[in-house]
């Protein structure tokens, strides 16, 4: 559920009992992680998205000439058919911060293997529309 960027408040207010239970379970799980100073992969992605939006994230993406580290200019994601919505948000957020948005994704919709961790082939199939909408730029599909 975390990989789908689910709002547990909305699920808790649902009339569907299984959605309410899902929200309660996810909130408890997240609380248990916090209580034990642990982090799962979804929370790691969420934290990195928060970092990207911080002054430190700006420095990370902008590079550092004093450390001979150039700015980030390109984002390339292989196996995009296994991307989940949380990962897609991270990629899009990074690209939005670049001076010139430059994102390349590679994938094969017949090879989606990571549904067990939230991977959804829809991220690949709907990529051209989502990228055009998000970046207001043309998308070249090969």
PDB file of C-alpha atoms in Angstrom:
ATOM      1  CA  UNK A   1       0.000   0.000   0.000  1.00  0.00           C
ATOM      2  CA  UNK A   2       2.898   2.380   0.743  1.00  0.00           C
ATOM      3  CA  UNK A   3       4.238   2.068  -2.790  1.00  0.00           C
ATOM      4  CA  UNK A   4       0.946   3.407  -4.135  1.00  0.00           C
ATOM      5  CA  UNK A   5       1.298   6.660  -2.140  1.00  0.00           C
ATOM      6  CA  UNK A   6      -1.884   5.850  -0.272  1.00  0.00           C
ATOM      7  CA  UNK A   7      -3.483   8.413   2.011  1.00  0.00           C
ATOM      8  CA  UNK A   8      -4.546   6.428   5.069  1.00  0.00           C
ATOM      9  CA  UNK A   9      -6.875   9.236   6.174  1.00  0.00           C
ATOM     10  CA  UNK A  10      -8.947   8.735   3.042  1.00  0.00           C
ATOM     11  CA  UNK A  11      -8.950   4.954   3.519  1.00  0.00           C
ATOM     12  CA  UNK A  12     -10.037   5.286   7.168  1.00  0.00           C
ATOM     13  CA  UNK A  13     -13.051   7.344   6.030  1.00  0.00           C
ATOM     14  CA  UNK A  14     -14.032   4.753   3.430  1.00  0.00           C
ATOM     15  CA  UNK A  15     -17.296   2.883   3.870  1.00  0.00           C
ATOM     16  CA  UNK A  16     -15.472  -0.288   2.829  1.00  0.00           C
ATOM     17  CA  UNK A  17     -14.298  -2.139   5.953  1.00  0.00           C
ATOM     18  CA  UNK A  18     -11.278  -3.840   4.309  1.00  0.00           C
ATOM     19  CA  UNK A  19      -9.945  -0.401   3.274  1.00  0.00           C
ATOM     20  CA  UNK A  20     -10.364   0.826   6.838  1.00  0.00           C
ATOM     21  CA  UNK A  21      -8.470  -2.230   8.111  1.00  0.00           C
ATOM     22  CA  UNK A  22      -5.760  -1.643   5.526  1.00  0.00           C
ATOM     23  CA  UNK A  23      -5.331   1.953   6.719  1.00  0.00           C
ATOM     24  CA  UNK A  24      -5.133   0.868  10.337  1.00  0.00           C
ATOM     25  CA  UNK A  25      -2.605  -1.832   9.481  1.00  0.00           C
ATOM     26  CA  UNK A  26      -0.419   0.548   7.484  1.00  0.00           C
ATOM     27  CA  UNK A  27      -0.490   3.201  10.216  1.00  0.00           C
ATOM     28  CA  UNK A  28       0.421   0.592  12.852  1.00  0.00           C
ATOM     29  CA  UNK A  29       3.194  -0.769  10.654  1.00  0.00           C
ATOM     30  CA  UNK A  30       4.661   2.706  10.139  1.00  0.00           C
ATOM     31  CA  UNK A  31       4.411   3.416  13.869  1.00  0.00           C
ATOM     32  CA  UNK A  32       6.214   0.147  14.637  1.00  0.00           C
ATOM     33  CA  UNK A  33       8.989   1.077  12.210  1.00  0.00           C
ATOM     34  CA  UNK A  34       9.359   4.501  13.851  1.00  0.00           C
ATOM     35  CA  UNK A  35       9.260   2.989  17.331  1.00  0.00           C
ATOM     36  CA  UNK A  36      12.120   0.643  16.495  1.00  0.00           C
ATOM     37  CA  UNK A  37      14.109   3.174  14.442  1.00  0.00           C
ATOM     38  CA  UNK A  38      13.654   1.090  11.313  1.00  0.00           C
ATOM     39  CA  UNK A  39      12.954   1.932   7.710  1.00  0.00           C
ATOM     40  CA  UNK A  40      11.552  -0.150   4.880  1.00  0.00           C
ATOM     41  CA  UNK A  41      12.130   0.483   1.175  1.00  0.00           C
ATOM     42  CA  UNK A  42       8.949   2.545   0.732  1.00  0.00           C
ATOM     43  CA  UNK A  43       9.820   4.795   3.668  1.00  0.00           C
ATOM     44  CA  UNK A  44      13.358   5.170   2.302  1.00  0.00           C
ATOM     45  CA  UNK A  45      11.872   6.423  -0.980  1.00  0.00           C
ATOM     46  CA  UNK A  46       9.546   8.792   0.876  1.00  0.00           C
ATOM     47  CA  UNK A  47      12.475  10.177   2.863  1.00  0.00           C
ATOM     48  CA  UNK A  48      14.518  10.672  -0.311  1.00  0.00           C
ATOM     49  CA  UNK A  49      11.623  12.600  -1.879  1.00  0.00           C
ATOM     50  CA  UNK A  50      11.581  14.803   1.233  1.00  0.00           C
ATOM     51  CA  UNK A  51      15.350  15.240   0.895  1.00  0.00           C
ATOM     52  CA  UNK A  52      15.064  16.267  -2.780  1.00  0.00           C
ATOM     53  CA  UNK A  53      12.732  19.076  -1.708  1.00  0.00           C
ATOM     54  CA  UNK A  54      15.198  20.329   0.943  1.00  0.00           C
ATOM     55  CA  UNK A  55      18.158  22.732   0.653  1.00  0.00           C
ATOM     56  CA  UNK A  56      20.477  19.703   0.931  1.00  0.00           C
ATOM     57  CA  UNK A  57      18.634  18.089  -1.954  1.00  0.00           C
ATOM     58  CA  UNK A  58      19.084  21.227  -4.026  1.00  0.00           C
ATOM     59  CA  UNK A  59      22.838  21.092  -3.347  1.00  0.00           C
ATOM     60  CA  UNK A  60      22.893  17.372  -4.198  1.00  0.00           C
ATOM     61  CA  UNK A  61      21.230  17.976  -7.570  1.00  0.00           C
ATOM     62  CA  UNK A  62      23.053  21.227  -8.345  1.00  0.00           C
ATOM     63  CA  UNK A  63      26.505  19.733  -7.867  1.00  0.00           C
ATOM     64  CA  UNK A  64      29.455  21.241  -6.060  1.00  0.00           C
ATOM     65  CA  UNK A  65      32.284  22.806  -8.052  1.00  0.00           C
ATOM     66  CA  UNK A  66      34.484  22.835  -4.921  1.00  0.00           C
ATOM     67  CA  UNK A  67      34.258  19.047  -4.781  1.00  0.00           C
ATOM     68  CA  UNK A  68      34.515  18.513  -8.540  1.00  0.00           C
ATOM     69  CA  UNK A  69      30.972  17.184  -8.628  1.00  0.00           C
ATOM     70  CA  UNK A  70      28.917  18.348 -11.619  1.00  0.00           C
ATOM     71  CA  UNK A  71      25.170  18.912 -11.408  1.00  0.00           C
ATOM     72  CA  UNK A  72      22.776  16.126 -12.239  1.00  0.00           C
ATOM     73  CA  UNK A  73      21.688  16.516 -15.864  1.00  0.00           C
ATOM     74  CA  UNK A  74      20.067  13.214 -16.843  1.00  0.00           C
ATOM     75  CA  UNK A  75      17.908  10.570 -15.192  1.00  0.00           C
ATOM     76  CA  UNK A  76      17.908   7.094 -16.766  1.00  0.00           C
ATOM     77  CA  UNK A  77      15.676   4.361 -15.370  1.00  0.00           C
ATOM     78  CA  UNK A  78      15.990   0.802 -16.653  1.00  0.00           C
ATOM     79  CA  UNK A  79      13.317  -1.866 -16.111  1.00  0.00           C
ATOM     80  CA  UNK A  80      10.658   0.832 -15.809  1.00  0.00           C
ATOM     81  CA  UNK A  81       7.923  -1.795 -16.122  1.00  0.00           C
ATOM     82  CA  UNK A  82       8.744  -2.723 -12.501  1.00  0.00           C
ATOM     83  CA  UNK A  83       8.399   0.838 -11.202  1.00  0.00           C
ATOM     84  CA  UNK A  84       5.790   1.611  -8.578  1.00  0.00           C
ATOM     85  CA  UNK A  85       3.998   4.961  -8.185  1.00  0.00           C
ATOM     86  CA  UNK A  86       6.243   5.991  -5.283  1.00  0.00           C
ATOM     87  CA  UNK A  87       9.383   5.420  -7.353  1.00  0.00           C
ATOM     88  CA  UNK A  88       7.794   7.261 -10.278  1.00  0.00           C
ATOM     89  CA  UNK A  89       7.134  10.241  -8.014  1.00  0.00           C
ATOM     90  CA  UNK A  90      10.783  10.228  -6.953  1.00  0.00           C
ATOM     91  CA  UNK A  91      12.013  10.198 -10.570  1.00  0.00           C
ATOM     92  CA  UNK A  92       9.579  12.929 -11.581  1.00  0.00           C
ATOM     93  CA  UNK A  93      10.453  15.083  -8.578  1.00  0.00           C
ATOM     94  CA  UNK A  94      14.182  14.828  -9.364  1.00  0.00           C
ATOM     95  CA  UNK A  95      13.608  15.687 -13.021  1.00  0.00           C
ATOM     96  CA  UNK A  96      11.471  18.700 -12.076  1.00  0.00           C
ATOM     97  CA  UNK A  97      14.472  20.084 -10.206  1.00  0.00           C
ATOM     98  CA  UNK A  98      16.807  19.867 -13.209  1.00  0.00           C
ATOM     99  CA  UNK A  99      17.524  22.980 -15.273  1.00  0.00           C
ATOM    100  CA  UNK A 100      16.428  21.072 -18.370  1.00  0.00           C
ATOM    101  CA  UNK A 101      14.167  18.071 -17.697  1.00  0.00           C
ATOM    102  CA  UNK A 102      15.842  15.000 -19.162  1.00  0.00           C
ATOM    103  CA  UNK A 103      14.348  11.616 -18.308  1.00  0.00           C
ATOM    104  CA  UNK A 104      14.836   8.375 -20.202  1.00  0.00           C
ATOM    105  CA  UNK A 105      13.025   5.208 -19.230  1.00  0.00           C
ATOM    106  CA  UNK A 106      13.547   1.743 -20.661  1.00  0.00           C
ATOM    107  CA  UNK A 107      11.130  -1.096 -20.193  1.00  0.00           C
ATOM    108  CA  UNK A 108       9.239  -4.030 -21.655  1.00  0.00           C
ATOM    109  CA  UNK A 109       5.615  -4.416 -20.610  1.00  0.00           C
ATOM    110  CA  UNK A 110       5.875  -8.193 -21.173  1.00  0.00           C
ATOM    111  CA  UNK A 111       8.518  -8.518 -18.440  1.00  0.00           C
ATOM    112  CA  UNK A 112       6.842  -6.996 -15.372  1.00  0.00           C
ATOM    113  CA  UNK A 113       8.072  -9.095 -12.446  1.00  0.00           C
ATOM    114  CA  UNK A 114       7.898  -6.957  -9.320  1.00  0.00           C
ATOM    115  CA  UNK A 115       4.198  -6.732  -8.530  1.00  0.00           C
ATOM    116  CA  UNK A 116       4.972  -8.249  -5.109  1.00  0.00           C
ATOM    117  CA  UNK A 117       6.592  -4.945  -4.112  1.00  0.00           C
ATOM    118  CA  UNK A 118       4.139  -2.621  -5.804  1.00  0.00           C
ATOM    119  CA  UNK A 119       5.608  -2.595  -9.308  1.00  0.00           C
ATOM    120  CA  UNK A 120       2.929  -1.852 -11.840  1.00  0.00           C
ATOM    121  CA  UNK A 121       3.282  -2.037 -15.594  1.00  0.00           C
ATOM    122  CA  UNK A 122       0.848   0.900 -15.815  1.00  0.00           C
ATOM    123  CA  UNK A 123       3.735   3.209 -14.874  1.00  0.00           C
ATOM    124  CA  UNK A 124       5.440   2.189 -18.133  1.00  0.00           C
ATOM    125  CA  UNK A 125       2.316   2.047 -20.285  1.00  0.00           C
ATOM    126  CA  UNK A 126       1.068   5.439 -19.094  1.00  0.00           C
ATOM    127  CA  UNK A 127       4.515   7.053 -18.937  1.00  0.00           C
ATOM    128  CA  UNK A 128       4.168   9.181 -22.111  1.00  0.00           C
ATOM    129  CA  UNK A 129       0.888  10.728 -20.909  1.00  0.00           C
ATOM    130  CA  UNK A 130       2.052  11.208 -17.322  1.00  0.00           C
ATOM    131  CA  UNK A 131       5.379  12.740 -18.365  1.00  0.00           C
ATOM    132  CA  UNK A 132       3.744  15.096 -20.892  1.00  0.00           C
ATOM    133  CA  UNK A 133       1.260  16.178 -18.260  1.00  0.00           C
ATOM    134  CA  UNK A 134       3.838  16.607 -15.495  1.00  0.00           C
ATOM    135  CA  UNK A 135       6.577  18.353 -17.496  1.00  0.00           C
ATOM    136  CA  UNK A 136       4.490  20.027 -20.188  1.00  0.00           C
ATOM    137  CA  UNK A 137       7.015  18.799 -22.731  1.00  0.00           C
ATOM    138  CA  UNK A 138       6.962  16.440 -25.702  1.00  0.00           C
ATOM    139  CA  UNK A 139       7.828  12.789 -25.105  1.00  0.00           C
ATOM    140  CA  UNK A 140       9.725  10.806 -27.700  1.00  0.00           C
ATOM    141  CA  UNK A 141       8.771   7.137 -27.750  1.00  0.00           C
ATOM    142  CA  UNK A 142      11.015   4.619 -29.507  1.00  0.00           C
TER     143      UNK A 142
END
